[in-house]
Short mmCIF file of C-alpha atoms and ligand atoms in Angstrom, two decimals:
data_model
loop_
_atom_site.label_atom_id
_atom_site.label_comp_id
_atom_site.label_asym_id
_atom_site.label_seq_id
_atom_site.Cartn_x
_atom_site.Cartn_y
_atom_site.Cartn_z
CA UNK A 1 26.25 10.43 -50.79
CA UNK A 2 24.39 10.73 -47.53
CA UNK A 3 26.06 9.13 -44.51
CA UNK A 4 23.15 7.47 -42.72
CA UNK A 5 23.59 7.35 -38.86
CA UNK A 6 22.84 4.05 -37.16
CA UNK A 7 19.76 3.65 -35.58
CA UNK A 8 19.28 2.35 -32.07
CA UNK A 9 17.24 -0.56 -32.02
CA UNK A 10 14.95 0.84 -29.65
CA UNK A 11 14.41 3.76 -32.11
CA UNK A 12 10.97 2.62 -33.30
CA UNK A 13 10.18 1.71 -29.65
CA UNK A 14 10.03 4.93 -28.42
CA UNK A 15 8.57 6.41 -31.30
CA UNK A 16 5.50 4.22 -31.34
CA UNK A 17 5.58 4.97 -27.31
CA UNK A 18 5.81 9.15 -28.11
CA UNK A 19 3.10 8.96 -30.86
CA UNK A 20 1.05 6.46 -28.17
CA UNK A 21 1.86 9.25 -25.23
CA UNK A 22 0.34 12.55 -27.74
CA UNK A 23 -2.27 10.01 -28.68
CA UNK A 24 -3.06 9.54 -25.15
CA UNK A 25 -2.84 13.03 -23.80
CA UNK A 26 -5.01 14.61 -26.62
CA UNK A 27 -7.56 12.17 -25.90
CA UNK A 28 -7.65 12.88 -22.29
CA UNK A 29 -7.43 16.63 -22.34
CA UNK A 30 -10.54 16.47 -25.16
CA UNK A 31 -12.60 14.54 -22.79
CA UNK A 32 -15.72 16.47 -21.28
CA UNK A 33 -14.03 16.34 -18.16
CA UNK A 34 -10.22 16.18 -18.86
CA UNK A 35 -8.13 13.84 -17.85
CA UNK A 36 -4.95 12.14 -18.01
CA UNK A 37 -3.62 8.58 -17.36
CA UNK A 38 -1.54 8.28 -13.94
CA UNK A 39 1.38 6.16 -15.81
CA UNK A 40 2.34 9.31 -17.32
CA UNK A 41 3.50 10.29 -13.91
CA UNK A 42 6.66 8.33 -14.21
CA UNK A 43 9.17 9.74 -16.60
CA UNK A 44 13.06 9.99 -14.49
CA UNK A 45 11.75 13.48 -12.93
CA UNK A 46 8.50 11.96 -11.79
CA UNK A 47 10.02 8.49 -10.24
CA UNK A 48 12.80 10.57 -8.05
CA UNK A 49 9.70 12.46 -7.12
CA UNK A 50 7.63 9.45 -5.89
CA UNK A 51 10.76 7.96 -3.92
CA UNK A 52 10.72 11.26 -2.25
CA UNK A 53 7.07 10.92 -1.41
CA UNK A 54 7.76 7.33 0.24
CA UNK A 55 10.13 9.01 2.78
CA UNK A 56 7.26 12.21 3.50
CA UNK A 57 5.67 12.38 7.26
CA UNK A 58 2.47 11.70 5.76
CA UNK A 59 2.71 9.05 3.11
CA UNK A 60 2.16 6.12 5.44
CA UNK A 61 1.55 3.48 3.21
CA UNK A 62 5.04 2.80 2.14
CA UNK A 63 6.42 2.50 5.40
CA UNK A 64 3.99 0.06 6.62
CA UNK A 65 3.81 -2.45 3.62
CA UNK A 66 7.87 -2.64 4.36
CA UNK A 67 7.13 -3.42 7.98
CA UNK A 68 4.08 -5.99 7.12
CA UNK A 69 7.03 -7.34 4.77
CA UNK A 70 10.09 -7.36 7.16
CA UNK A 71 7.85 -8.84 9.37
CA UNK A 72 7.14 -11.54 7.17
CA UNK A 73 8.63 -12.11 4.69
CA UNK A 74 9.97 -15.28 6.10
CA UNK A 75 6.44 -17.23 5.61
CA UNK A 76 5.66 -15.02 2.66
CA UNK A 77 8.52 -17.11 0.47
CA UNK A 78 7.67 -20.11 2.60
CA UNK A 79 3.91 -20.52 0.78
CA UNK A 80 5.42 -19.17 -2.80
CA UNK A 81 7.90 -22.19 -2.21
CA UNK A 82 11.09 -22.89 -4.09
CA UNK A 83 12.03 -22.07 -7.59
CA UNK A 84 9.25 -19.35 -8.24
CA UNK A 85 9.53 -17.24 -10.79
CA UNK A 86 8.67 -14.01 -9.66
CA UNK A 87 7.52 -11.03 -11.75
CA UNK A 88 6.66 -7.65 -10.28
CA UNK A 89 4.03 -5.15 -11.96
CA UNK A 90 5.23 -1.64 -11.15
CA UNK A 91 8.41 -2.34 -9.70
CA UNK A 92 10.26 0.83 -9.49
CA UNK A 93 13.62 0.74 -6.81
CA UNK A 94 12.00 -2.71 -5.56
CA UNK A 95 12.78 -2.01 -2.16
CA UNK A 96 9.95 -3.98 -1.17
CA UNK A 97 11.10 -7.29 -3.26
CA UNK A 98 14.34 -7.46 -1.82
CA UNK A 99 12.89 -8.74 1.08
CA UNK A 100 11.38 -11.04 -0.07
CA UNK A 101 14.29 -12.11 -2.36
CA UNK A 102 16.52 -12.66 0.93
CA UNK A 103 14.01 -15.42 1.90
CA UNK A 104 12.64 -17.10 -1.45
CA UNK A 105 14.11 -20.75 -2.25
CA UNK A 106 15.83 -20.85 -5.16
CA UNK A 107 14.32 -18.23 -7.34
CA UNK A 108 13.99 -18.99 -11.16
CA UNK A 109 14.15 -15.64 -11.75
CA UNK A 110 12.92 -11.94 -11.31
CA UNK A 111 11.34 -10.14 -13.77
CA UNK A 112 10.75 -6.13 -12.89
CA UNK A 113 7.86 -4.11 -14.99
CA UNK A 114 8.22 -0.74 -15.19
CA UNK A 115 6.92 1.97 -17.60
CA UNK A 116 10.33 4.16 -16.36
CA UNK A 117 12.43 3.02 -18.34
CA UNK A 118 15.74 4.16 -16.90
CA UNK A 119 14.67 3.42 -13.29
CA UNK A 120 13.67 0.40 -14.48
CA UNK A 121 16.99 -0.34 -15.55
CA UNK A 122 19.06 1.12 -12.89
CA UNK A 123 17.01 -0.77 -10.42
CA UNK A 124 17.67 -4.08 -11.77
CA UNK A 125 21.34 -3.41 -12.49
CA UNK A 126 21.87 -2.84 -8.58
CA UNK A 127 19.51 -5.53 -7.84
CA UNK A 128 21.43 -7.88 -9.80
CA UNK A 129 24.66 -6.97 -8.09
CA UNK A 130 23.15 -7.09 -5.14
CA UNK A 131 21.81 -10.72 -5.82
CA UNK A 132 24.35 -12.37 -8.08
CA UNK A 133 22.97 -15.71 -8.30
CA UNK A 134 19.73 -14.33 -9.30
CA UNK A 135 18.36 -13.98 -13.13
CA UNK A 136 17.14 -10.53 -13.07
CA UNK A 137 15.33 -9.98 -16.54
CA UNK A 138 13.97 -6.44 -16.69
CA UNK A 139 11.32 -5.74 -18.97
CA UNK A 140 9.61 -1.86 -19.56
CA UNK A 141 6.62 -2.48 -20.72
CA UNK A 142 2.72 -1.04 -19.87
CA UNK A 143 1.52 -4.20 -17.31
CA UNK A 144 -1.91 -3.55 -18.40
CA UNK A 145 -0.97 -4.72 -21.77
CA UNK A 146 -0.06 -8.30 -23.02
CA UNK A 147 3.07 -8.96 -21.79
CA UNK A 148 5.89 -11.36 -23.57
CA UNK A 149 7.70 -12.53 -20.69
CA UNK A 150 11.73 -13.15 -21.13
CA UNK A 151 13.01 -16.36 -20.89
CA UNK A 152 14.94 -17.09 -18.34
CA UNK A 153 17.54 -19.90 -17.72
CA UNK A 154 16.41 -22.16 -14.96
CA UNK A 155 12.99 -23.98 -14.98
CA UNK A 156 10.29 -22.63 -13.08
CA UNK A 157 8.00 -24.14 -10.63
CA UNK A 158 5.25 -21.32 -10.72
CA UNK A 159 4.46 -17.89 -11.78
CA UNK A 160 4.28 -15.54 -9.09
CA UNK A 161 3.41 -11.93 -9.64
CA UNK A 162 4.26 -9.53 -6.80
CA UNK A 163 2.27 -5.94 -7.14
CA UNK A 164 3.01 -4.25 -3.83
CA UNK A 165 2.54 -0.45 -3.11
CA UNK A 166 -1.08 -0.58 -3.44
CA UNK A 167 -0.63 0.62 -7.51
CA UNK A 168 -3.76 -1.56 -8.07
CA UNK A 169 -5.66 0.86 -6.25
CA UNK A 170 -4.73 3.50 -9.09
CA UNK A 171 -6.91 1.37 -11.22
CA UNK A 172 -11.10 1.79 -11.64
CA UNK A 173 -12.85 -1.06 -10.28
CA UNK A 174 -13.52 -2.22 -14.18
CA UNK A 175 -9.63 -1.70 -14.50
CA UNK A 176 -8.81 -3.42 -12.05
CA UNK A 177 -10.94 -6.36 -12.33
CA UNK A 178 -9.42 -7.01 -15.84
CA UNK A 179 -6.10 -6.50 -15.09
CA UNK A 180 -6.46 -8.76 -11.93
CA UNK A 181 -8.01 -11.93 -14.11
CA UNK A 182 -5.38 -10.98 -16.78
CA UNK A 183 -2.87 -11.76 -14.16
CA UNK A 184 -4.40 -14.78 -13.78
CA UNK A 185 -4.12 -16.27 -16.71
CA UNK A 186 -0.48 -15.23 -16.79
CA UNK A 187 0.46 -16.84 -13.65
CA UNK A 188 -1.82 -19.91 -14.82
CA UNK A 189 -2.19 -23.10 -12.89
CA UNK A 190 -0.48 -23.03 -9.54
CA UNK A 191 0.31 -19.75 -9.96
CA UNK A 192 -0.14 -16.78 -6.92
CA UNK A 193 -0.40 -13.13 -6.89
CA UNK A 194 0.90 -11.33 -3.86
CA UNK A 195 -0.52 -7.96 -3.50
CA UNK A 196 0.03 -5.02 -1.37
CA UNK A 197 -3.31 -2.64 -0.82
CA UNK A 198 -3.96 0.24 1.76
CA UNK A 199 -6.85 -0.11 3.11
CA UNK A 200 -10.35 2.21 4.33
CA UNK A 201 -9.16 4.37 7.28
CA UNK A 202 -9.81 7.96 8.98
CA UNK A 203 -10.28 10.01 5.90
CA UNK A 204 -8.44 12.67 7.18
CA UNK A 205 -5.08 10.49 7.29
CA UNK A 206 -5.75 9.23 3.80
CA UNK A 207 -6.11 13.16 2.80
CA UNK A 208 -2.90 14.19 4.68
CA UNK A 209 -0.92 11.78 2.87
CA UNK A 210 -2.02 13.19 -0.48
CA UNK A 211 -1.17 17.01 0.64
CA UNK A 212 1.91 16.86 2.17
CA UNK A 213 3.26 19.87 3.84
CA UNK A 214 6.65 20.45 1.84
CA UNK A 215 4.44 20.58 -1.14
CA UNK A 216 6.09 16.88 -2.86
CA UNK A 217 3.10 15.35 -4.16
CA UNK A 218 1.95 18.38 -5.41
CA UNK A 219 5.62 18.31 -7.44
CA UNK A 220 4.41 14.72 -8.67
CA UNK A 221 1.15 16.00 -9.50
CA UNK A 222 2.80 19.24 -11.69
CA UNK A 223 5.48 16.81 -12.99
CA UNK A 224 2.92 15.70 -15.58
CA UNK A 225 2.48 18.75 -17.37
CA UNK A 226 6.22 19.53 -17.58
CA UNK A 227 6.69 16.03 -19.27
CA UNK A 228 3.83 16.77 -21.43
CA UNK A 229 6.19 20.18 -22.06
CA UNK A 230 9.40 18.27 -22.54
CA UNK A 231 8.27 15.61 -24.37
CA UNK A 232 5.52 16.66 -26.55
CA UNK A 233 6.76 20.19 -26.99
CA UNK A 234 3.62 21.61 -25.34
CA UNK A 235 3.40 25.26 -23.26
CA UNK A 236 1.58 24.39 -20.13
CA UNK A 237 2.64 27.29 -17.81
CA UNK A 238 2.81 24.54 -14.85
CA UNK A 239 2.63 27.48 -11.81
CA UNK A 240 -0.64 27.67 -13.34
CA UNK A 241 -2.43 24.61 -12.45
CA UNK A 242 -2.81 24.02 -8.31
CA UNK A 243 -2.61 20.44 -7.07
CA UNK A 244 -5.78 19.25 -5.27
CA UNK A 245 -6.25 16.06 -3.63
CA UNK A 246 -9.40 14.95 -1.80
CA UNK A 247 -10.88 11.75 -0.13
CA UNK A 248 -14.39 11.12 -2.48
CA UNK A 249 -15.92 8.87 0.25
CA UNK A 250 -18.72 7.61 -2.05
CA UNK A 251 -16.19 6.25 -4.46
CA UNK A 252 -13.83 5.34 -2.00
CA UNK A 253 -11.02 7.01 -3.40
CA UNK A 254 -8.18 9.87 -2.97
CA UNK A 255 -8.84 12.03 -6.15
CA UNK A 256 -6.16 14.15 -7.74
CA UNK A 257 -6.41 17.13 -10.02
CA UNK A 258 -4.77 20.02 -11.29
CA UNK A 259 -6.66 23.09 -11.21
CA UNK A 260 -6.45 25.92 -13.42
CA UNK A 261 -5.54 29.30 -11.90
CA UNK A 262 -7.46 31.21 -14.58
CA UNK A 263 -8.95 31.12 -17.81
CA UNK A 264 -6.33 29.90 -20.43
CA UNK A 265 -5.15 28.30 -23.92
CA UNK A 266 -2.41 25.34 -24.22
CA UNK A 267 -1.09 23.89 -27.60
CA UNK A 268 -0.03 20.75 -27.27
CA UNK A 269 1.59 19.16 -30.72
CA UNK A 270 -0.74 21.87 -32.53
CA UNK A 271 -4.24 21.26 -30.49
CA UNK A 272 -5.38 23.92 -28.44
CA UNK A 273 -7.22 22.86 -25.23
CA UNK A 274 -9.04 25.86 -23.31
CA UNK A 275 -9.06 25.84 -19.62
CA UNK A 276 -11.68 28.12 -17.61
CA UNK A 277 -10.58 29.31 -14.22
CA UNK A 278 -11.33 26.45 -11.59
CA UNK A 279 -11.50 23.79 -14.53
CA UNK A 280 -9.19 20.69 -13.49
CA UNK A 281 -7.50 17.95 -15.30
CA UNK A 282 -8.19 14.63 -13.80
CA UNK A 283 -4.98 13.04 -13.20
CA UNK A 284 -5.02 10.02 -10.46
CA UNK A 285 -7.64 8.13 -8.57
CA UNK A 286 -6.10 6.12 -5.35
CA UNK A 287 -8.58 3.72 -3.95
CA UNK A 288 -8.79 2.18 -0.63
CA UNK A 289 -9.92 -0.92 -0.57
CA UNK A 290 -11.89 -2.83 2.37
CA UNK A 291 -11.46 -7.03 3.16
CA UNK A 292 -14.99 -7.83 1.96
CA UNK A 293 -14.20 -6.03 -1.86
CA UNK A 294 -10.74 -7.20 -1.95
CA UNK A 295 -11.69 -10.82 -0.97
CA UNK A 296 -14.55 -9.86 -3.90
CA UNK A 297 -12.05 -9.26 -6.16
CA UNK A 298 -10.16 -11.83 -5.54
CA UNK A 299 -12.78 -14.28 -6.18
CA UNK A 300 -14.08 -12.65 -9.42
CA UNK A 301 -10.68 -12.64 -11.12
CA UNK A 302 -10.15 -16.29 -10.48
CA UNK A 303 -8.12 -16.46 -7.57
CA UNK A 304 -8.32 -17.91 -3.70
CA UNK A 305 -7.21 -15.92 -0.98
CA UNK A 306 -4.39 -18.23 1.02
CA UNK A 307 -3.33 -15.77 3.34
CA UNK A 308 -3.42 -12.23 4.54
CA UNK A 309 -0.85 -9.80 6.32
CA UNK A 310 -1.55 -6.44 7.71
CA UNK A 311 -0.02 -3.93 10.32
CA UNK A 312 -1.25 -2.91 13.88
CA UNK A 313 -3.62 -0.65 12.61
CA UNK A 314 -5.08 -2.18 9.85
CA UNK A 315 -3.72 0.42 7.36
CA UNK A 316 -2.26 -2.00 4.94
CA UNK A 317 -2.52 -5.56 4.35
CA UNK A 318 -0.85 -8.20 1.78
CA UNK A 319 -2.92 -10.62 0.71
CA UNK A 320 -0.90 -14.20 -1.04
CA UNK A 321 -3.99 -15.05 -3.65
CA UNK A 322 -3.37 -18.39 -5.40
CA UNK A 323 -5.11 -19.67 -9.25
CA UNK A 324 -8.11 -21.38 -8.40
CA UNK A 325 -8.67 -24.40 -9.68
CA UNK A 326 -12.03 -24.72 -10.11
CA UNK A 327 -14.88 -21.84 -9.16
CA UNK A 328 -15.83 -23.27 -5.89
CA UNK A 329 -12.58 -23.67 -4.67
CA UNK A 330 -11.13 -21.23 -1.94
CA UNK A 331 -14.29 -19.31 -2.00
CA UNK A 332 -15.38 -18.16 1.78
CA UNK A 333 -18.85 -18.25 2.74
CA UNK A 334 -20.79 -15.61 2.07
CA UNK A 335 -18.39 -13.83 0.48
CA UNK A 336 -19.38 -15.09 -3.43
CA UNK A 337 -21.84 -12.70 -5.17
CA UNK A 338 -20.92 -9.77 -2.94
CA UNK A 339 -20.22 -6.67 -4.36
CA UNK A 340 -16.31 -5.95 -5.13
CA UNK A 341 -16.71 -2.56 -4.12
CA UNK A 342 -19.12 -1.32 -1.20
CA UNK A 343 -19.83 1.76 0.14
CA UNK A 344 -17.29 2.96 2.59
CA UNK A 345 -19.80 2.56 5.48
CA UNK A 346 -19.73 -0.90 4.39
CA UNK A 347 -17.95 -3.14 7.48
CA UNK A 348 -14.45 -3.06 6.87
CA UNK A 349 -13.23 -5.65 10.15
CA UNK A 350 -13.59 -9.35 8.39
CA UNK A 351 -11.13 -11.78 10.50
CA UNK A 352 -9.62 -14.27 7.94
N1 LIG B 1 6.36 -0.90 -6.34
C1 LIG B 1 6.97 0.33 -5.84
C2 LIG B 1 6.64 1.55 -6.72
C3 LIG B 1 5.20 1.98 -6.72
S1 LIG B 1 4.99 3.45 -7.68
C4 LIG B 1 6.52 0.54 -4.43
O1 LIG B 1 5.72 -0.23 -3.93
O2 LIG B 1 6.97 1.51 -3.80
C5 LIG B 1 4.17 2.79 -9.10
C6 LIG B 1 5.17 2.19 -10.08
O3 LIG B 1 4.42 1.57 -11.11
C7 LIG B 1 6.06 3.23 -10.76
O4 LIG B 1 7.39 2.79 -10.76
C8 LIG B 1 5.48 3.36 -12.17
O5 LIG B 1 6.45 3.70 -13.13
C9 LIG B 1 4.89 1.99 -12.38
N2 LIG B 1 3.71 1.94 -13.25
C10 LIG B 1 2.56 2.64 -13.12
N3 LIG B 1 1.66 2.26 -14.05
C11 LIG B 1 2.27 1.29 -14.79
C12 LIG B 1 1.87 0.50 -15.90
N4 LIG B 1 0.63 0.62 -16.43
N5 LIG B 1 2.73 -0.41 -16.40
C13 LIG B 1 3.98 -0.55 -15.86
N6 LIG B 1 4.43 0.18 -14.81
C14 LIG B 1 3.59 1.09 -14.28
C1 LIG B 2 1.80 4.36 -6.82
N1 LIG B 2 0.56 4.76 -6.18
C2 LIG B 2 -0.04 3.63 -5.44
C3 LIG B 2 0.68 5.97 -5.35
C4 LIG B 2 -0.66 6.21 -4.59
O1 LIG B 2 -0.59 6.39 -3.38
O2 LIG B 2 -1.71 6.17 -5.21
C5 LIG B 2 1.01 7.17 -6.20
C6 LIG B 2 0.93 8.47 -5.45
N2 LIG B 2 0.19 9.49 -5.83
C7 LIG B 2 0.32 10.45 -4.95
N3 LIG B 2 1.12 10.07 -3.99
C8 LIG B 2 1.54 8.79 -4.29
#
């Protein structure tokens, strides 16, 4: 007789998630132009890697959403009032939420999203200690998909979900449009959405941050194609592929690539891809947003913007966006209609 070992329950998770991952990366690597999703970024490696890039010279937009949210947090939890229920998309060491948490009113509960799973976990565990009145109901899951949201104990007045570090901006306009009236509907009537988005600035600041001098993000960038090694058993000779990040003003965006060195083969799971020298692999768009599309947004996905944050400079803001209850309601003048994108030349100073 054969002994049969037990199998984790999570053993058809992550093979549906493996198969889902190959699926994804031979798609994206047959495209025209190739490509590969940004979530793929965050295995254990490639999360250690972005907490690194929070603390660089350059990256500036960490630092300043914790300031806006030191500042004030205080009248942040005073508008998402008391028993909230607050779920974060992308949550990964929530530094940012705790914050918040020291101010918020009773909390029904947290809920943090992650696609890494064991930071996910870790996180919450020392989150949880940390707060110990506090339901703290992980959940790894892909935001962008339907999400079942755990129970949790105590009754909820309202949905809010917090999405700091500007991760929307990793999302096309079209993305982010339906992931924005998605969240919507999940937060439902009375609901908010507080979200943290770097803003239009000095190109050459936004460029900096993405080319850091002790060559981190370009470790981020790489990271990718060593998961794609680990995981899918594929031979990417990573040394061969140079990071390149660059501001694309007419899109608004930081672009990264990888760039091959020289003309090469990779098998990945049995496909071979064939790189010429200079050919790059799309792997992460970054957009800067100004008020006038973000305000654009807002209003297209269903929501009314309450109240906005931002730092000295107008680097960063946090905007508190609440359901709307009907479509007239918490639209500004003149702001209806307009495209949620313009042009970076487009103004960027709006006074709310
Ligand atoms: N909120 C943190 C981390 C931002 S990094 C901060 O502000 O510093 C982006 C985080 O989003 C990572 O932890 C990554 O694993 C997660 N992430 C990216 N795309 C995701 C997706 N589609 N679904 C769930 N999590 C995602
Ligand atoms: C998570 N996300 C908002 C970061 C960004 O700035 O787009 C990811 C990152 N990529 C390179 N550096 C940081």
């Amino acid at each position: 007789m054969i002994d049969t070992i037990p199998q984790s329950p999570f053993a058809d998770v992550f093979k549906a998630d493996a198969r889902q991952f190959r699926a994804d990366v031979v798609r994206g690597l047959s495209a025209p132009k190739k490509e590969l999703p940004c979530k793929y970024f965050y295995d254990e490696v490639g999360s250690a890697l972005f907490e690194q890039i929070t603390e660089l010279d350059e990256y500036y937009p960490t630092r300043t959403e914790l300031a806006i949210m030191e500042r004030h947090a205080a009248e942040m939890a005073g508008l998402l009032g008391p028993r909230c229920l607050l779920i974060e998309y992308g949550s990964g060491s929530s530094v940012k939420t705790r914050r918040l948490l020291d101010h918020l009113r009773d909390p029904a509960g947290y809920v943090p999203i992650d696609v890494s799973a064991d930071y996910l976990h870790s996180s919450a565990q020392a989150l949880g200690e940390e707060y110990p009145d506090l339901e703290v109901q992980p959940l790894c899951a892909d935001f962008t998909r339907p999400l079942g949201l755990p129970m949790c104990r105590k009754r909820a007045a309202r949905r809010v979900v917090y999405f700091p570090g500007s991760t929307l901006g990793n999302f096309t306009p079209e993305a982010a449009l339906a992931l924005l009236r998605r969240t919507a509907g999940l937060c439902g009537r009375g609901g908010g959405l507080l979200l943290g988005i770097d803003m239009r600035k000095d190109p050459r600041v936004i460029e900096a941050a993405y080319n850091d001098r002790r060559g981190v993000t370009a470790a981020f960038n790489r990271n990718i194609l060593a998961r794609i090694n680990r995981e899918l058993g594929a031979d990417f000779d990573v040394e061969q592929f140079a990071h390149r990040a660059f501001y694309n003003a007419d899109q608004g965006r930081i672009e990264m690539h990888l760039v091959s060195r020289r003309e090469q083969v990779v098998r990945v799971g049995g496909v071979q891809f064939f790189f010429t020298k200079g050919e790059s692999i799309h792997t992460e768009n970054s957009h800067k947003y100004t008020f006038l599309g973000l305000a654009d947004l807002a209003v297209a996905c269903g929501f009314a913007t309450e109240r906005v944050w931002e730092d000295e400079r107008g680097y960063f803001c946090v905007v508190y966006l609440t359901v709307r209850r009907s479509r007239k309601d918490g639209v500004l003048p003149g702001w209806a209609g307009r495209r949620a994108f313009p042009p970076a030349h487009e103004a960027i100073p709006v006074t709310l």
